[in-house]
Amino acid sequence: MFLTDLSLKRPVFATVIILALVSLGIISYVGLNINDYPEVEFPYVVVTVVQPGASPEQIETKIARKMEEAVGQISGVKHIYTTAREAVATVVVEFTLDTSPEVAAQDVRDKIGTIRGELPQDIEEPVIARLDPTAYPIVSMAVTGNIPQKEMTGIVNDLVKKRLETIKGVGNITVHGAQEREIQINLDKDKLAAYSLTTSEVLNSLRSENMEMPGGKISNSGREITLRTVGEVDKPADFLNLPVARRDGVQIYVKDIATVVDGVEEMDSLSRYQGKPAIGLDIIKQSGSNTVEVADTVKKAIEEVQKELPPGVNVEIVSDNSTYIKDSVKDVIRTIIEGAILAVLMVFIFLRDWRSTMISALAIPTSIISTFFAMKVMNFSLNFMSLMALSLSVGLLIDDAIVVIENIVRHRKMGKSPFAAAKEAAGEIGLAVTATTLTVVAVFLPVALMKGIVGQFFKQFGITVVFSVLVSLLVSFTLVPLLASRHLKETENTPPRSPLGRFLTWFNRGFDNLTVKYYHLLKLVLRHRWKTMALAMLLFVGSLMLVPMMGSSFIPSADFGEFTLEAELDAGLNLQAAGRMTDKLEALVQKYPEVTKTYSTINTDKVNIYVKMVDKKERERSVYQIAKDLRSELHKIPGIRAAIVLQAGLTVEKTVVFRMLGDDMNQLQTYAEQAQRIMESIPGAVDVGSSYVPGKPEGIIQIKQEAAADLGVSTAQVGDTLRTLFNGVVVSQFEDGEDRIDVRVRLSDSQRKELDDLSNIYLSSNNRPVGGGSNPRIALSQVTEQSYATAPSQIQRFDRAKEIVLSANLDGLSLGEFNKIFNERVEKEMQLPPGYSLTASGESERMGDTFNSMGLALITAVLFIFFILASQFESYIDPFAIMFSIPMAVVGAILGLLVVGSDLSLMSMIGVIMLMGLVTKNAILLIDFTKQRRAQGMERNEAILEAGLTRLRPIIMTTLAMIFGMLPLAMALGSGAESRAPMAHAVIGGLITSTMLTLVVVPVMYTFLDDLKNKVYAVTHRNKAPVSDAKH
């Protein structure tokens, strides 16, 4: 082996190479960012358009659909998600992953610009921005205190927010529940009527009064003077003295028709922390920055800001994502250390020598630390995926070193010198160990190269595993034989009479007895080859028949100690009524002793309550048990439709999501209700809900077209007047120091509560009197009719069709089982006409896409393994004997998942893929040694028997080291560790059965293929000696 020969001849050079890798790894580790997930660029662009006072139907028809048509023409558009709410249209455009986010944003900007003239004139300028679905808050905080909300808002904006915005790495800060200062000019409609004034006259006058304008400049005698016209008011009360109009020669001022209030804007949402009014701040980091570092800096800044706040005002941390990340990193590091210790102890039990054990154990820290260098070069971070790769690789990293050191020990026992034993032992198994490592590389490279969003996330996982095992291969053929040649002794270090020595003696005697029994078993199966193969195939087919009994899910659920209570309220409630309903919900949640924090966001139609619990180690009940108890209590509260949403990986959404698509909202609603009833009737489906919430009261102002035309009143006049009086219009801004305060004109609160308040409102006619004079005033009641109706609070669209989203959580039922039952019943009980469809979304859609990607990666891995084995053995047939160990691993993986109750999920599939590389390693050791002995002239069965006896120990050692190395991961002790555990469940189960079956079935399969090879050779080369691995 070239590397071993070089290391033995030039030990300083070999040592320096390894030390250089380790040094680079240590340096790189310090500079690695720490995040929860890999940073992936999502090509999403969001367009937001505001039209004050517009209903969802108006927003949909006049704005949203036109924008959909425009952006739908752009190349690379994958999906278009649209929401039309009161006064706001939001269009999210998803592009294919190969589209540049910058180019996508510019394309959308250009398309929206081309239709700007077709949109209503009174809309605010469209806001177009890139959207990152993973840009969620890393820290959320609440500011509470015993001062008015107006003053609190000023403190938040002027002190807290400004201070946090200066922190390096902070990208955006979103404020919730603030009451911004606003100068309100509250009109009195009766006084307007008395002076025959219209709202348009008032607005035009105010817009032309409170302003400052540049006036140019003058030059004289070499000097230049800038001119500025100043007409702004100095204080809010001065607005009362602004002129509005003249009637019969008398000047009418604002004070004659309105009052002026230095107040706050009308709230459309409220925030609470621990049941008390609060202002919330969400900190979103810049892309590429270190989550933990930014969060720590934010928290330190908050401590400093707290010292400057008035007494009684406090900043409280609601949620801190960096705490979860740090805990996860600690859990994974602990898992790696515990796994490494267990793996090393297992090696020691077999080798009974601390020197050889520690030599092989060096591969673990060396490989892991060196991998940090590769991660830095690839711009990876320490995150869930890369750390999961390292924890999964613990047993792998010592694998090659075990095989090498065990063979060196065996050669030493033959009486060879340390130098000769190291050189010859490494050379004997060099190709086999290289091939075994390359099969692992072949397995994980396709995972790293998967397409789609999942492929982007698993790139770091696959590359990290590949580099770590390649470093372990390098260590196994350089550092391990080098140290063994100098420090490995022939005698054992453990005194035979010590308790440990007696245990090791007893264990190894037991293993020697096992080896004898395995020898006889191997002789038996070689005599009964057909029966052996039949039994193996029966086990494989039987395990496949168990698959329908398994559940399937996307990402296994995990207890993160938090959840969100989402409650939809009856339509038509105002904010105060929604707040009273929130009181009941908060009181119910806070009576659970496990709950430590609640943060509520209150809207008129929906309430969200974020709930944080004590650490998992400090409570007896899981988050699932608490959620189940809470659901039963929530059902008793009238007027709400509540759901409990748990965090699942990157998303915080319900487990089941289906889209009902169609054109007619009434028909769509009918079909959605039918599908919802089916969903509700399935046992295990909980929190079933629909995105369609009908019944919001709506006042209809119907224009009398003929009367309006005769009287010279346009529809636009009516709409503008109503919007001004009831919604309000910002006509100017009041300058107070550095702040620019909006000045809003509208009716006083007491005059905008009922439809009857529309009486005594006047419009200006466009019909000029024949004899001249001012235009006549027309009462609103003359040209309109008022009525009540109901309308949805929002309209959702998907890919230019209306949609209603049905969703649910699952309790005791897997996602795959639910989908099967639901789809069968929908097909049986519902007949959707052309143009209407019901499609899976959310986790179901991601699960399908991911399983397809994993399936392709699996097939690719099998092909790569075959190519590597064919290259090593210079045979197209022998690799199939080794690859027969793969279905044997599937048997154990299925049984392992069934025994512990794990679903077939993304994580368990990663475990299965990993198994493919692991189990072929054992088979390679067997077949490679068999072929070596046959090449030396040994008879086939004798070669197989000797290979079994010789390779049994390293195979069992590596298998047990891998199993024990993964035990901490399988036990899922840390926060959120349940999501990683199924990988270990699949690997451990597969290793147990595949090792037992590989040791028996692979040799038998090899004999069948060898017979086949000889028969083929005999047919194609008549009158020639048959081909075999033996020399002739």
GROMACS .gro file of C-alpha atoms in nm, residues 658-869:
model
  212
  658PHE     CA    1  -5.480   2.006   0.101
  659ARG     CA    2  -5.570   2.264  -0.163
  660MET     CA    3  -5.919   2.275  -0.314
  661LEU     CA    4  -5.894   2.469  -0.642
  662GLY     CA    5  -6.167   2.606  -0.868
  663ASP     CA    6  -6.316   2.920  -1.026
  664ASP     CA    7  -6.654   2.973  -0.858
  665MET     CA    8  -6.623   3.049  -0.487
  666ASN     CA    9  -6.973   2.920  -0.401
  667GLN     CA   10  -6.910   2.583  -0.565
  668LEU     CA   11  -6.560   2.572  -0.424
  669GLN     CA   12  -6.698   2.630  -0.077
  670THR     CA   13  -6.948   2.346  -0.120
  671TYR     CA   14  -6.681   2.099  -0.227
  672ALA     CA   15  -6.442   2.217   0.044
  673GLU     CA   16  -6.706   2.165   0.314
  674GLN     CA   17  -6.768   1.813   0.185
  675ALA     CA   18  -6.395   1.733   0.192
  676GLN     CA   19  -6.368   1.889   0.537
  677ARG     CA   20  -6.645   1.661   0.670
  678ILE     CA   21  -6.455   1.359   0.534
  679MET     CA   22  -6.138   1.484   0.701
  680GLU     CA   23  -6.316   1.536   1.034
  681SER     CA   24  -6.463   1.186   1.028
  682ILE     CA   25  -6.124   1.012   1.006
  683PRO     CA   26  -6.014   0.887   1.352
  684GLY     CA   27  -5.687   1.053   1.449
  685ALA     CA   28  -5.749   1.376   1.255
  686VAL     CA   29  -5.764   1.673   1.493
  687ASP     CA   30  -5.767   2.052   1.459
  688VAL     CA   31  -5.941   2.023   1.121
  689GLY     CA   32  -5.990   2.366   0.968
  690SER     CA   33  -6.053   2.561   0.650
  691SER     CA   34  -5.902   2.884   0.523
  692TYR     CA   35  -6.248   3.001   0.415
  693VAL     CA   36  -6.427   3.187   0.694
  694PRO     CA   37  -6.759   3.324   0.559
  695GLY     CA   38  -6.998   3.556   0.729
  696LYS     CA   39  -6.804   3.880   0.789
  697PRO     CA   40  -7.061   4.164   0.791
  698GLU     CA   41  -7.027   4.405   0.502
  699GLY     CA   42  -7.215   4.730   0.436
  700ILE     CA   43  -7.315   4.757   0.071
  701ILE     CA   44  -7.347   5.109  -0.069
  702GLN     CA   45  -7.529   5.057  -0.399
  703ILE     CA   46  -7.512   5.345  -0.646
  704LYS     CA   47  -7.840   5.452  -0.810
  705GLN     CA   48  -7.688   5.494  -1.151
  706GLU     CA   49  -7.966   5.697  -1.313
  707ALA     CA   50  -8.011   5.928  -1.018
  708ALA     CA   51  -7.636   5.975  -0.982
  709ALA     CA   52  -7.601   6.058  -1.351
  710ASP     CA   53  -7.888   6.306  -1.341
  711LEU     CA   54  -7.749   6.477  -1.033
  712GLY     CA   55  -7.391   6.487  -1.161
  713VAL     CA   56  -7.236   6.250  -0.903
  714SER     CA   57  -6.982   5.986  -1.006
  715THR     CA   58  -6.916   5.648  -0.842
  716ALA     CA   59  -6.559   5.758  -0.773
  717GLN     CA   60  -6.688   6.059  -0.578
  718VAL     CA   61  -6.903   5.835  -0.360
  719GLY     CA   62  -6.619   5.589  -0.298
  720ASP     CA   63  -6.362   5.861  -0.220
  721THR     CA   64  -6.600   6.034   0.019
  722LEU     CA   65  -6.685   5.718   0.209
  723ARG     CA   66  -6.322   5.612   0.232
  724THR     CA   67  -6.223   5.954   0.364
  725LEU     CA   68  -6.496   5.969   0.625
  726PHE     CA   69  -6.487   5.613   0.751
  727ASN     CA   70  -6.133   5.489   0.682
  728GLY     CA   71  -5.959   5.822   0.689
  729VAL     CA   72  -5.705   5.980   0.454
  730VAL     CA   73  -5.357   6.103   0.536
  731VAL     CA   74  -5.347   6.457   0.394
  732SER     CA   75  -5.023   6.586   0.534
  733GLN     CA   76  -4.749   6.531   0.787
  734PHE     CA   77  -4.661   6.719   1.104
  735GLU     CA   78  -4.291   6.766   1.168
  736ASP     CA   79  -4.189   6.717   1.531
  737GLY     CA   80  -3.811   6.722   1.555
  738GLU     CA   81  -3.684   6.431   1.345
  739ASP     CA   82  -4.024   6.262   1.339
  740ARG     CA   83  -4.280   6.299   1.062
  741ILE     CA   84  -4.629   6.238   1.205
  742ASP     CA   85  -4.920   6.149   0.976
  743VAL     CA   86  -5.218   6.385   0.974
  744ARG     CA   87  -5.540   6.192   0.912
  745VAL     CA   88  -5.882   6.331   0.826
  746ARG     CA   89  -6.198   6.131   0.897
  747LEU     CA   90  -6.530   6.135   1.078
  748SER     CA   91  -6.531   6.144   1.457
  749ASP     CA   92  -6.559   5.803   1.625
  750SER     CA   93  -6.914   5.863   1.741
  751GLN     CA   94  -7.037   5.927   1.384
  752ARG     CA   95  -6.901   5.612   1.215
  753LYS     CA   96  -7.056   5.320   1.395
  754GLU     CA   97  -7.369   5.232   1.191
  755LEU     CA   98  -7.494   5.254   0.833
  756ASP     CA   99  -7.735   5.520   0.956
  757ASP     CA  100  -7.429   5.741   1.003
  758LEU     CA  101  -7.424   5.776   0.622
  759SER     CA  102  -7.720   6.013   0.648
  760ASN     CA  103  -7.651   6.385   0.630
  761ILE     CA  104  -7.342   6.338   0.415
  762TYR     CA  105  -7.318   6.561   0.108
  763LEU     CA  106  -7.136   6.543  -0.223
  764SER     CA  107  -7.055   6.814  -0.473
  765SER     CA  108  -7.241   6.783  -0.802
  766ASN     CA  109  -7.048   6.803  -1.126
  767ASN     CA  110  -7.344   6.984  -1.288
  768ARG     CA  111  -7.268   7.355  -1.295
  769PRO     CA  112  -7.567   7.587  -1.242
  770VAL     CA  113  -7.692   7.764  -1.555
  771GLY     CA  114  -7.668   8.102  -1.396
  772GLY     CA  115  -7.327   8.039  -1.246
  773GLY     CA  116  -7.235   8.006  -0.879
  774SER     CA  117  -7.108   7.712  -0.681
  775ASN     CA  118  -7.194   7.354  -0.768
  776PRO     CA  119  -7.503   7.223  -0.586
  777ARG     CA  120  -7.465   6.986  -0.289
  778ILE     CA  121  -7.621   6.641  -0.323
  779ALA     CA  122  -7.715   6.428  -0.024
  780LEU     CA  123  -7.556   6.081  -0.031
  781SER     CA  124  -7.898   5.925   0.032
  782GLN     CA  125  -8.019   6.069  -0.298
  783VAL     CA  126  -7.780   5.861  -0.507
  784THR     CA  127  -7.722   5.546  -0.296
  785GLU     CA  128  -7.903   5.263  -0.121
  786GLN     CA  129  -7.759   5.093   0.186
  787SER     CA  130  -7.786   4.725   0.282
  788TYR     CA  131  -7.602   4.458   0.482
  789ALA     CA  132  -7.436   4.146   0.341
  790THR     CA  133  -7.164   3.899   0.435
  791ALA     CA  134  -6.831   3.842   0.264
  792PRO     CA  135  -6.515   3.636   0.325
  793SER     CA  136  -6.246   3.813   0.522
  794GLN     CA  137  -5.989   3.701   0.266
  795ILE     CA  138  -5.968   3.529  -0.071
  796GLN     CA  139  -5.681   3.293  -0.149
  797ARG     CA  140  -5.562   3.195  -0.494
  798PHE     CA  141  -5.307   2.944  -0.618
  799ASP     CA  142  -5.171   2.943  -0.973
  800ARG     CA  143  -5.448   3.183  -1.087
  801ALA     CA  144  -5.737   2.979  -0.947
  802LYS     CA  145  -5.936   3.039  -0.631
  803GLU     CA  146  -5.843   2.806  -0.349
  804ILE     CA  147  -5.963   2.695  -0.010
  805VAL     CA  148  -5.697   2.531   0.207
  806LEU     CA  149  -5.803   2.242   0.430
  807SER     CA  150  -5.570   2.150   0.713
  808ALA     CA  151  -5.548   1.919   1.014
  809ASN     CA  152  -5.313   1.777   1.273
  810LEU     CA  153  -5.275   1.408   1.347
  811ASP     CA  154  -5.293   1.225   1.679
  812GLY     CA  155  -5.194   0.858   1.672
  813LEU     CA  156  -5.207   0.843   1.293
  814SER     CA  157  -4.918   0.882   1.049
  815LEU     CA  158  -4.934   1.118   0.754
  816GLY     CA  159  -4.909   0.833   0.506
  817GLU     CA  160  -5.194   0.642   0.669
  818PHE     CA  161  -5.413   0.952   0.673
  819ASN     CA  162  -5.344   1.033   0.308
  820LYS     CA  163  -5.434   0.680   0.204
  821ILE     CA  164  -5.766   0.684   0.392
  822PHE     CA  165  -5.855   1.039   0.290
  823ASN     CA  166  -5.774   0.995  -0.080
  824GLU     CA  167  -5.969   0.670  -0.099
  825ARG     CA  168  -6.276   0.828   0.059
  826VAL     CA  169  -6.256   1.143  -0.156
  827GLU     CA  170  -6.238   0.930  -0.469
  828LYS     CA  171  -6.533   0.725  -0.351
  829GLU     CA  172  -6.759   0.995  -0.205
  830MET     CA  173  -6.681   1.307  -0.412
  831GLN     CA  174  -6.725   1.371  -0.781
  832LEU     CA  175  -6.538   1.689  -0.870
  833PRO     CA  176  -6.637   1.844  -1.206
  834PRO     CA  177  -6.378   1.959  -1.461
  835GLY     CA  178  -6.195   2.269  -1.342
  836TYR     CA  179  -6.199   2.166  -0.975
  837SER     CA  180  -5.929   1.967  -0.799
  838LEU     CA  181  -5.811   1.860  -0.456
  839THR     CA  182  -5.434   1.828  -0.424
  840ALA     CA  183  -5.195   1.754  -0.139
  841SER     CA  184  -4.971   2.033  -0.018
  842GLY     CA  185  -4.751   2.107   0.282
  843GLU     CA  186  -4.581   1.803   0.435
  844SER     CA  187  -4.760   1.560   0.203
  845GLU     CA  188  -4.624   1.734  -0.105
  846ARG     CA  189  -4.276   1.766   0.042
  847MET     CA  190  -4.283   1.401   0.152
  848GLY     CA  191  -4.370   1.284  -0.199
  849ASP     CA  192  -4.102   1.500  -0.363
  850THR     CA  193  -3.843   1.395  -0.107
  851PHE     CA  194  -3.915   1.024  -0.130
  852ASN     CA  195  -3.883   1.050  -0.510
  853SER     CA  196  -3.547   1.226  -0.472
  854MET     CA  197  -3.434   0.970  -0.216
  855GLY     CA  198  -3.540   0.688  -0.444
  856LEU     CA  199  -3.330   0.831  -0.725
  857ALA     CA  200  -3.036   0.878  -0.486
  858LEU     CA  201  -3.080   0.515  -0.376
  859ILE     CA  202  -3.067   0.385  -0.734
  860THR     CA  203  -2.766   0.605  -0.812
  861ALA     CA  204  -2.586   0.481  -0.500
  862VAL     CA  205  -2.646   0.117  -0.599
  863LEU     CA  206  -2.499   0.185  -0.944
  864PHE     CA  207  -2.194   0.358  -0.799
  865ILE     CA  208  -2.138   0.073  -0.554
  866PHE     CA  209  -2.151  -0.174  -0.842
  867PHE     CA  210  -1.899   0.031  -1.043
  868ILE     CA  211  -1.657   0.045  -0.750
  869LEU     CA  212  -1.685  -0.327  -0.674
   0.00000   0.00000   0.00000
